[in-house]
Amino acid sequence: MVQRTIALSFLLTLLMAPLMAQTPPIPSLDAWEVHDLERPQPRMVTPSAMTPAPPPSDAIVLFDGQSLDEWTHRTGQPASWTVKDGYMEVRAGAGAIATKRSFGDVQLHIEWATPNSGDGQDSGNSGVYLMNTYEVQVLNSYENKTYPDGQAAALYGQYPPLVNASRPAGEWQSYDIVFRRPHFDDNGDLTRPARVTVFHNGVLVQDNVILTGPTGHRSRPPYQAHEDQLPMVLQDHNEPTRYRNIWVRELAPEM
């Protein structure tokens, strides 16, 4: 009887292992306070030269330098950022803009440039919000010190980038982001957290990290159930940050 019990327990463990592997636990970031200035600063690396390339054939082009037709204000009103010379620029006070389409699992390419003014969080501050909820920070982080989990390519309030691959303010930079959305069951309980990979100027800076929940300011809120697809959002933080060459590829859902 004891042997049968042991065998049954072992069999259940084997059967449960794949399920357990599919639901990684939410990591703890308790070692660091949110926006802790004592957190180690990512080391600087010099990225290769910027070489803009056309979108792949299966990409959805969200901004081609000509119009904001794919974008809207969060309120549903027309987007009113400035468009000129092949880029869009944040118009301070105009508010964040959102894609008219909704997305879940994606590969996103976006290029941006910050103004050469201000310091800390007041130097080109903006952000790329995946599913209107999870932010990859945009900031001038070239010789501009701030809290590490709020610099360029940080997953804001959670993870600093592995290295600082920033170019000087005023120069064009790129993000290539792979985002895997969170999953919730019918009761609204989390079954799989969101994961993010980010290349900043071609340099790996976020390596398939597990998000602890939505982006918060000076907080790390828990997950709340939401739709499987939501718009992407670009933040208006009263800085004339510029964006260009934005495209997205929808990825097949994970099994």
Short mmCIF file of N, CA and C in Angstrom, two decimals, residues 2 16 30 43 106 113 129 133 135 140 148 159-160 167 169 174 180 182 252-253:
data_model
loop_
_atom_site.label_atom_id
_atom_site.label_comp_id
_atom_site.label_asym_id
_atom_site.label_seq_id
_atom_site.Cartn_x
_atom_site.Cartn_y
_atom_site.Cartn_z
N VAL A 2 1.93 1.24 0.81
CA VAL A 2 2.83 2.38 0.87
C VAL A 2 3.49 2.61 -0.48
N MET A 16 1.66 17.00 -13.18
CA MET A 16 1.51 18.41 -12.82
C MET A 16 2.68 19.26 -13.27
N ASP A 30 11.42 42.95 -3.61
CA ASP A 30 11.47 43.56 -2.29
C ASP A 30 12.87 44.05 -1.91
N ARG A 43 25.53 49.76 -16.41
CA ARG A 43 26.74 50.27 -17.04
C ARG A 43 26.43 50.74 -18.45
N VAL A 106 2.77 40.73 -29.16
CA VAL A 106 3.29 41.47 -30.30
C VAL A 106 4.81 41.54 -30.31
N ALA A 113 13.29 60.09 -30.21
CA ALA A 113 14.37 61.03 -29.91
C ALA A 113 13.88 62.01 -28.87
N TYR A 129 3.36 52.36 -23.67
CA TYR A 129 2.50 51.52 -22.83
C TYR A 129 1.93 50.39 -23.67
N THR A 133 -1.11 49.57 -20.31
CA THR A 133 -0.96 49.15 -18.92
C THR A 133 0.48 48.96 -18.48
N GLU A 135 4.48 49.75 -19.01
CA GLU A 135 5.28 50.80 -19.64
C GLU A 135 6.76 50.44 -19.81
N ASN A 140 15.74 60.69 -21.83
CA ASN A 140 17.14 60.95 -22.12
C ASN A 140 17.98 60.38 -20.98
N PRO A 148 17.32 54.07 -11.37
CA PRO A 148 17.54 53.10 -12.44
C PRO A 148 16.27 52.48 -13.01
N TYR A 159 12.02 47.05 -13.37
CA TYR A 159 13.32 46.54 -13.77
C TYR A 159 14.14 47.61 -14.51
N PRO A 160 15.33 47.96 -14.03
CA PRO A 160 16.24 48.76 -14.84
C PRO A 160 16.69 47.94 -16.05
N ARG A 167 21.85 56.71 -26.69
CA ARG A 167 22.56 57.68 -27.49
C ARG A 167 22.32 59.06 -26.89
N ALA A 169 21.02 62.85 -26.29
CA ALA A 169 19.74 63.50 -26.56
C ALA A 169 19.77 64.14 -27.94
N SER A 174 16.13 53.43 -30.97
CA SER A 174 15.10 52.44 -31.32
C SER A 174 14.85 51.48 -30.16
N ARG A 180 4.61 39.47 -24.33
CA ARG A 180 3.67 38.36 -24.15
C ARG A 180 2.67 38.77 -23.07
N PRO A 182 -0.44 38.97 -20.29
CA PRO A 182 -0.84 38.12 -19.18
C PRO A 182 -2.11 37.35 -19.53
N ALA A 252 1.47 34.83 -32.73
CA ALA A 252 0.51 33.78 -32.38
C ALA A 252 0.49 33.59 -30.87
N PRO A 253 -0.67 33.39 -30.28
CA PRO A 253 -0.75 33.20 -28.82
C PRO A 253 0.06 31.99 -28.38
#
